[in-house]
């Protein structure tokens, strides 16, 4: 996949690859997804007032356009 949020011109073959990329960018305060239980993710944002966002793996795959 290409043209994903915060992809910085990179393409990704899988959701896991993309989530790893986002986690690495979390070091510079960009949002990323943390697995909080098997197949369930929380959107990590550095803004204290941000509303908590939870998504399943299937929801993230659909949101970002990855196929199973």
PDB file of N, CA and C in Angstrom:
ATOM      1  N   UNK A   1       0.841  -1.175   0.000  1.00  0.00           N
ATOM      2  CA  UNK A   1       0.000   0.000   0.000  1.00  0.00           C
ATOM      3  C   UNK A   1       0.887   1.239   0.000  1.00  0.00           C
ATOM      4  N   UNK A   2       0.397   2.259  -0.654  1.00  0.00           N
ATOM      5  CA  UNK A   2       1.091   3.542  -0.648  1.00  0.00           C
ATOM      6  C   UNK A   2       0.078   4.636  -0.339  1.00  0.00           C
ATOM      7  N   UNK A   3       0.570   5.821  -0.154  1.00  0.00           N
ATOM      8  CA  UNK A   3      -0.257   6.995   0.161  1.00  0.00           C
ATOM      9  C   UNK A   3      -1.046   6.842   1.457  1.00  0.00           C
ATOM     10  N   UNK A   4      -0.448   6.223   2.426  1.00  0.00           N
ATOM     11  CA  UNK A   4      -1.065   6.072   3.736  1.00  0.00           C
ATOM     12  C   UNK A   4      -0.647   7.236   4.624  1.00  0.00           C
ATOM     13  N   UNK A   5      -1.451   7.571   5.641  1.00  0.00           N
ATOM     14  CA  UNK A   5      -1.070   8.662   6.542  1.00  0.00           C
ATOM     15  C   UNK A   5       0.303   8.412   7.171  1.00  0.00           C
ATOM     16  N   UNK A   6       1.143   9.419   7.160  1.00  0.00           N
ATOM     17  CA  UNK A   6       2.485   9.383   7.746  1.00  0.00           C
ATOM     18  C   UNK A   6       3.396   8.330   7.119  1.00  0.00           C
ATOM     19  N   UNK A   7       3.107   7.927   5.878  1.00  0.00           N
ATOM     20  CA  UNK A   7       3.939   6.907   5.223  1.00  0.00           C
ATOM     21  C   UNK A   7       5.278   7.467   4.757  1.00  0.00           C
ATOM     22  N   UNK A   8       5.338   8.782   4.591  1.00  0.00           N
ATOM     23  CA  UNK A   8       6.580   9.451   4.163  1.00  0.00           C
ATOM     24  C   UNK A   8       7.143   8.855   2.876  1.00  0.00           C
ATOM     25  N   UNK A   9       6.237   8.564   1.938  1.00  0.00           N
ATOM     26  CA  UNK A   9       6.640   8.078   0.623  1.00  0.00           C
ATOM     27  C   UNK A   9       6.935   6.588   0.545  1.00  0.00           C
ATOM     28  N   UNK A  10       6.836   5.885   1.652  1.00  0.00           N
ATOM     29  CA  UNK A  10       7.114   4.447   1.656  1.00  0.00           C
ATOM     30  C   UNK A  10       5.863   3.669   1.270  1.00  0.00           C
ATOM     31  N   UNK A  11       6.077   2.447   0.808  1.00  0.00           N
ATOM     32  CA  UNK A  11       4.971   1.527   0.539  1.00  0.00           C
ATOM     33  C   UNK A  11       5.091   0.351   1.507  1.00  0.00           C
ATOM     34  N   UNK A  12       3.963  -0.284   1.788  1.00  0.00           N
ATOM     35  CA  UNK A  12       3.925  -1.346   2.790  1.00  0.00           C
ATOM     36  C   UNK A  12       3.172  -2.546   2.241  1.00  0.00           C
ATOM     37  N   UNK A  13       3.718  -3.733   2.469  1.00  0.00           N
ATOM     38  CA  UNK A  13       3.113  -4.974   1.977  1.00  0.00           C
ATOM     39  C   UNK A  13       2.059  -5.521   2.925  1.00  0.00           C
ATOM     40  N   UNK A  14       2.119  -5.108   4.184  1.00  0.00           N
ATOM     41  CA  UNK A  14       1.185  -5.657   5.162  1.00  0.00           C
ATOM     42  C   UNK A  14       0.826  -4.607   6.207  1.00  0.00           C
ATOM     43  N   UNK A  15      -0.261  -4.855   6.899  1.00  0.00           N
ATOM     44  CA  UNK A  15      -0.660  -3.978   7.996  1.00  0.00           C
ATOM     45  C   UNK A  15       0.411  -3.966   9.076  1.00  0.00           C
ATOM     46  N   UNK A  16       0.985  -5.125   9.386  1.00  0.00           N
ATOM     47  CA  UNK A  16       2.019  -5.190  10.420  1.00  0.00           C
ATOM     48  C   UNK A  16       3.214  -4.305  10.080  1.00  0.00           C
ATOM     49  N   UNK A  17       3.623  -4.330   8.830  1.00  0.00           N
ATOM     50  CA  UNK A  17       4.746  -3.500   8.383  1.00  0.00           C
ATOM     51  C   UNK A  17       4.416  -2.016   8.563  1.00  0.00           C
ATOM     52  N   UNK A  18       3.203  -1.629   8.209  1.00  0.00           N
ATOM     53  CA  UNK A  18       2.775  -0.240   8.357  1.00  0.00           C
ATOM     54  C   UNK A  18       2.680   0.157   9.836  1.00  0.00           C
ATOM     55  N   UNK A  19       2.121  -0.716  10.670  1.00  0.00           N
ATOM     56  CA  UNK A  19       2.012  -0.404  12.096  1.00  0.00           C
ATOM     57  C   UNK A  19       3.387  -0.281  12.744  1.00  0.00           C
ATOM     58  N   UNK A  20       4.344  -1.104  12.337  1.00  0.00           N
ATOM     59  CA  UNK A  20       5.719  -0.985  12.841  1.00  0.00           C
ATOM     60  C   UNK A  20       6.312   0.367  12.460  1.00  0.00           C
ATOM     61  N   UNK A  21       6.063   0.798  11.231  1.00  0.00           N
ATOM     62  CA  UNK A  21       6.540   2.097  10.759  1.00  0.00           C
ATOM     63  C   UNK A  21       5.947   3.221  11.613  1.00  0.00           C
ATOM     64  N   UNK A  22       4.638   3.159  11.857  1.00  0.00           N
ATOM     65  CA  UNK A  22       3.992   4.194  12.672  1.00  0.00           C
ATOM     66  C   UNK A  22       4.540   4.202  14.096  1.00  0.00           C
ATOM     67  N   UNK A  23       4.774   3.020  14.652  1.00  0.00           N
ATOM     68  CA  UNK A  23       5.320   2.951  16.011  1.00  0.00           C
ATOM     69  C   UNK A  23       6.688   3.620  16.080  1.00  0.00           C
ATOM     70  N   UNK A  24       7.519   3.405  15.076  1.00  0.00           N
ATOM     71  CA  UNK A  24       8.836   4.051  15.040  1.00  0.00           C
ATOM     72  C   UNK A  24       8.693   5.567  14.982  1.00  0.00           C
ATOM     73  N   UNK A  25       7.692   6.053  14.250  1.00  0.00           N
ATOM     74  CA  UNK A  25       7.468   7.496  14.164  1.00  0.00           C
ATOM     75  C   UNK A  25       6.906   8.063  15.462  1.00  0.00           C
ATOM     76  N   UNK A  26       6.363   7.211  16.315  1.00  0.00           N
ATOM     77  CA  UNK A  26       5.868   7.660  17.612  1.00  0.00           C
ATOM     78  C   UNK A  26       6.958   8.313  18.444  1.00  0.00           C
ATOM     79  N   UNK A  27       8.208   7.972  18.176  1.00  0.00           N
ATOM     80  CA  UNK A  27       9.335   8.577  18.895  1.00  0.00           C
ATOM     81  C   UNK A  27       9.435  10.075  18.638  1.00  0.00           C
ATOM     82  N   UNK A  28       8.849  10.534  17.531  1.00  0.00           N
ATOM     83  CA  UNK A  28       8.848  11.975  17.229  1.00  0.00           C
ATOM     84  C   UNK A  28       7.430  12.532  17.354  1.00  0.00           C
ATOM     85  N   UNK A  29       6.673  11.928  18.277  1.00  0.00           N
ATOM     86  CA  UNK A  29       5.332  12.398  18.650  1.00  0.00           C
ATOM     87  C   UNK A  29       4.280  12.313  17.558  1.00  0.00           C
ATOM     88  N   UNK A  30       4.429  11.401  16.614  1.00  0.00           N
ATOM     89  CA  UNK A  30       3.364  11.173  15.643  1.00  0.00           C
ATOM     90  C   UNK A  30       2.464  10.052  16.170  1.00  0.00           C
ATOM     91  N   UNK A  31       1.183  10.063  15.806  1.00  0.00           N
ATOM     92  CA  UNK A  31       0.268   9.037  16.313  1.00  0.00           C
ATOM     93  C   UNK A  31       0.587   7.653  15.742  1.00  0.00           C
ATOM     94  N   UNK A  32       0.313   6.622  16.542  1.00  0.00           N
ATOM     95  CA  UNK A  32       0.544   5.246  16.120  1.00  0.00           C
ATOM     96  C   UNK A  32      -0.474   4.350  16.804  1.00  0.00           C
ATOM     97  N   UNK A  33      -0.513   3.083  16.426  1.00  0.00           N
ATOM     98  CA  UNK A  33      -1.470   2.110  16.969  1.00  0.00           C
ATOM     99  C   UNK A  33      -0.735   1.085  17.814  1.00  0.00           C
ATOM    100  N   UNK A  34      -1.182   0.912  19.079  1.00  0.00           N
ATOM    101  CA  UNK A  34      -0.590  -0.053  20.010  1.00  0.00           C
ATOM    102  C   UNK A  34      -1.581  -1.201  20.212  1.00  0.00           C
ATOM    103  N   UNK A  35      -1.084  -2.426  20.117  1.00  0.00           N
ATOM    104  CA  UNK A  35      -1.949  -3.580  20.360  1.00  0.00           C
ATOM    105  C   UNK A  35      -2.161  -3.709  21.867  1.00  0.00           C
ATOM    106  N   UNK A  36      -3.424  -3.638  22.307  1.00  0.00           N
ATOM    107  CA  UNK A  36      -3.730  -3.692  23.739  1.00  0.00           C
ATOM    108  C   UNK A  36      -4.241  -5.068  24.169  1.00  0.00           C
ATOM    109  N   UNK A  37      -4.676  -5.855  23.227  1.00  0.00           N
ATOM    110  CA  UNK A  37      -5.011  -7.264  23.430  1.00  0.00           C
ATOM    111  C   UNK A  37      -4.990  -7.895  22.045  1.00  0.00           C
ATOM    112  N   UNK A  38      -4.971  -9.211  21.952  1.00  0.00           N
ATOM    113  CA  UNK A  38      -4.845  -9.826  20.627  1.00  0.00           C
ATOM    114  C   UNK A  38      -5.900  -9.318  19.636  1.00  0.00           C
ATOM    115  N   UNK A  39      -5.421  -8.674  18.569  1.00  0.00           N
ATOM    116  CA  UNK A  39      -6.300  -8.186  17.514  1.00  0.00           C
ATOM    117  C   UNK A  39      -7.051  -6.906  17.823  1.00  0.00           C
ATOM    118  N   UNK A  40      -6.724  -6.249  18.949  1.00  0.00           N
ATOM    119  CA  UNK A  40      -7.386  -4.992  19.332  1.00  0.00           C
ATOM    120  C   UNK A  40      -6.309  -3.935  19.556  1.00  0.00           C
ATOM    121  N   UNK A  41      -6.509  -2.772  18.937  1.00  0.00           N
ATOM    122  CA  UNK A  41      -5.502  -1.717  18.945  1.00  0.00           C
ATOM    123  C   UNK A  41      -6.071  -0.413  19.486  1.00  0.00           C
ATOM    124  N   UNK A  42      -5.181   0.367  20.122  1.00  0.00           N
ATOM    125  CA  UNK A  42      -5.529   1.692  20.623  1.00  0.00           C
ATOM    126  C   UNK A  42      -4.691   2.717  19.868  1.00  0.00           C
ATOM    127  N   UNK A  43      -5.323   3.795  19.432  1.00  0.00           N
ATOM    128  CA  UNK A  43      -4.619   4.860  18.730  1.00  0.00           C
ATOM    129  C   UNK A  43      -3.908   5.715  19.774  1.00  0.00           C
ATOM    130  N   UNK A  44      -2.589   5.739  19.721  1.00  0.00           N
ATOM    131  CA  UNK A  44      -1.779   6.467  20.690  1.00  0.00           C
ATOM    132  C   UNK A  44      -1.506   7.859  20.138  1.00  0.00           C
ATOM    133  N   UNK A  45      -1.957   8.862  20.889  1.00  0.00           N
ATOM    134  CA  UNK A  45      -1.750  10.260  20.503  1.00  0.00           C
ATOM    135  C   UNK A  45      -1.153  10.984  21.696  1.00  0.00           C
ATOM    136  N   UNK A  46      -0.321  11.955  21.450  1.00  0.00           N
ATOM    137  CA  UNK A  46       0.355  12.680  22.525  1.00  0.00           C
ATOM    138  C   UNK A  46      -0.464  13.849  23.071  1.00  0.00           C
ATOM    139  N   UNK A  47      -1.717  13.941  22.692  1.00  0.00           N
ATOM    140  CA  UNK A  47      -2.565  15.035  23.159  1.00  0.00           C
ATOM    141  C   UNK A  47      -3.426  14.522  24.311  1.00  0.00           C
ATOM    142  N   UNK A  48      -3.269  15.078  25.512  1.00  0.00           N
ATOM    143  CA  UNK A  48      -4.028  14.587  26.665  1.00  0.00           C
ATOM    144  C   UNK A  48      -5.539  14.676  26.482  1.00  0.00           C
ATOM    145  N   UNK A  49      -6.014  15.658  25.736  1.00  0.00           N
ATOM    146  CA  UNK A  49      -7.454  15.850  25.561  1.00  0.00           C
ATOM    147  C   UNK A  49      -8.038  14.996  24.433  1.00  0.00           C
ATOM    148  N   UNK A  50      -7.198  14.240  23.736  1.00  0.00           N
ATOM    149  CA  UNK A  50      -7.673  13.418  22.617  1.00  0.00           C
ATOM    150  C   UNK A  50      -8.590  12.307  23.116  1.00  0.00           C
ATOM    151  N   UNK A  51      -9.655  12.070  22.374  1.00  0.00           N
ATOM    152  CA  UNK A  51     -10.592  11.002  22.714  1.00  0.00           C
ATOM    153  C   UNK A  51      -9.958   9.648  22.402  1.00  0.00           C
ATOM    154  N   UNK A  52     -10.179   8.681  23.274  1.00  0.00           N
ATOM    155  CA  UNK A  52      -9.612   7.345  23.082  1.00  0.00           C
ATOM    156  C   UNK A  52     -10.265   6.683  21.869  1.00  0.00           C
ATOM    157  N   UNK A  53      -9.433   6.089  21.022  1.00  0.00           N
ATOM    158  CA  UNK A  53      -9.924   5.403  19.827  1.00  0.00           C
ATOM    159  C   UNK A  53      -9.405   3.971  19.834  1.00  0.00           C
ATOM    160  N   UNK A  54     -10.324   3.022  19.711  1.00  0.00           N
ATOM    161  CA  UNK A  54     -10.005   1.597  19.705  1.00  0.00           C
ATOM    162  C   UNK A  54     -10.484   1.017  18.372  1.00  0.00           C
ATOM    163  N   UNK A  55      -9.705   0.095  17.800  1.00  0.00           N
ATOM    164  CA  UNK A  55     -10.099  -0.555  16.543  1.00  0.00           C
ATOM    165  C   UNK A  55      -9.597  -1.993  16.542  1.00  0.00           C
ATOM    166  N   UNK A  56     -10.335  -2.849  15.867  1.00  0.00           N
ATOM    167  CA  UNK A  56      -9.879  -4.229  15.693  1.00  0.00           C
ATOM    168  C   UNK A  56      -8.906  -4.284  14.514  1.00  0.00           C
ATOM    169  N   UNK A  57      -8.195  -5.371  14.422  1.00  0.00           N
ATOM    170  CA  UNK A  57      -7.268  -5.571  13.301  1.00  0.00           C
ATOM    171  C   UNK A  57      -8.015  -5.494  11.973  1.00  0.00           C
ATOM    172  N   UNK A  58      -9.191  -6.106  11.907  1.00  0.00           N
ATOM    173  CA  UNK A  58      -9.985  -6.086  10.679  1.00  0.00           C
ATOM    174  C   UNK A  58     -10.390  -4.657  10.310  1.00  0.00           C
ATOM    175  N   UNK A  59     -10.767  -3.863  11.307  1.00  0.00           N
ATOM    176  CA  UNK A  59     -11.133  -2.465  11.050  1.00  0.00           C
ATOM    177  C   UNK A  59      -9.944  -1.673  10.513  1.00  0.00           C
ATOM    178  N   UNK A  60      -8.757  -1.908  11.073  1.00  0.00           N
ATOM    179  CA  UNK A  60      -7.565  -1.207  10.585  1.00  0.00           C
ATOM    180  C   UNK A  60      -7.213  -1.654   9.170  1.00  0.00           C
ATOM    181  N   UNK A  61      -7.348  -2.932   8.886  1.00  0.00           N
ATOM    182  CA  UNK A  61      -7.061  -3.419   7.534  1.00  0.00           C
ATOM    183  C   UNK A  61      -7.993  -2.755   6.532  1.00  0.00           C
ATOM    184  N   UNK A  62      -9.259  -2.639   6.881  1.00  0.00           N
ATOM    185  CA  UNK A  62     -10.219  -1.990   5.994  1.00  0.00           C
ATOM    186  C   UNK A  62      -9.935  -0.493   5.877  1.00  0.00           C
ATOM    187  N   UNK A  63      -9.653   0.147   6.993  1.00  0.00           N
ATOM    188  CA  UNK A  63      -9.388   1.590   7.001  1.00  0.00           C
ATOM    189  C   UNK A  63      -8.208   1.951   6.105  1.00  0.00           C
ATOM    190  N   UNK A  64      -7.149   1.145   6.169  1.00  0.00           N
ATOM    191  CA  UNK A  64      -5.936   1.463   5.427  1.00  0.00           C
ATOM    192  C   UNK A  64      -5.831   0.734   4.090  1.00  0.00           C
ATOM    193  N   UNK A  65      -6.808  -0.098   3.749  1.00  0.00           N
ATOM    194  CA  UNK A  65      -6.860  -0.717   2.430  1.00  0.00           C
ATOM    195  C   UNK A  65      -6.052  -1.988   2.251  1.00  0.00           C
ATOM    196  N   UNK A  66      -5.710  -2.665   3.345  1.00  0.00           N
ATOM    197  CA  UNK A  66      -4.964  -3.924   3.238  1.00  0.00           C
ATOM    198  C   UNK A  66      -5.927  -5.085   3.055  1.00  0.00           C
ATOM    199  N   UNK A  67      -5.477  -6.080   2.312  1.00  0.00           N
ATOM    200  CA  UNK A  67      -6.273  -7.286   2.088  1.00  0.00           C
ATOM    201  C   UNK A  67      -5.810  -8.369   3.049  1.00  0.00           C
ATOM    202  N   UNK A  68      -6.680  -9.306   3.339  1.00  0.00           N
ATOM    203  CA  UNK A  68      -6.340 -10.410   4.253  1.00  0.00           C
ATOM    204  C   UNK A  68      -5.386 -11.375   3.630  1.00  0.00           C
TER     205      UNK A  68
END
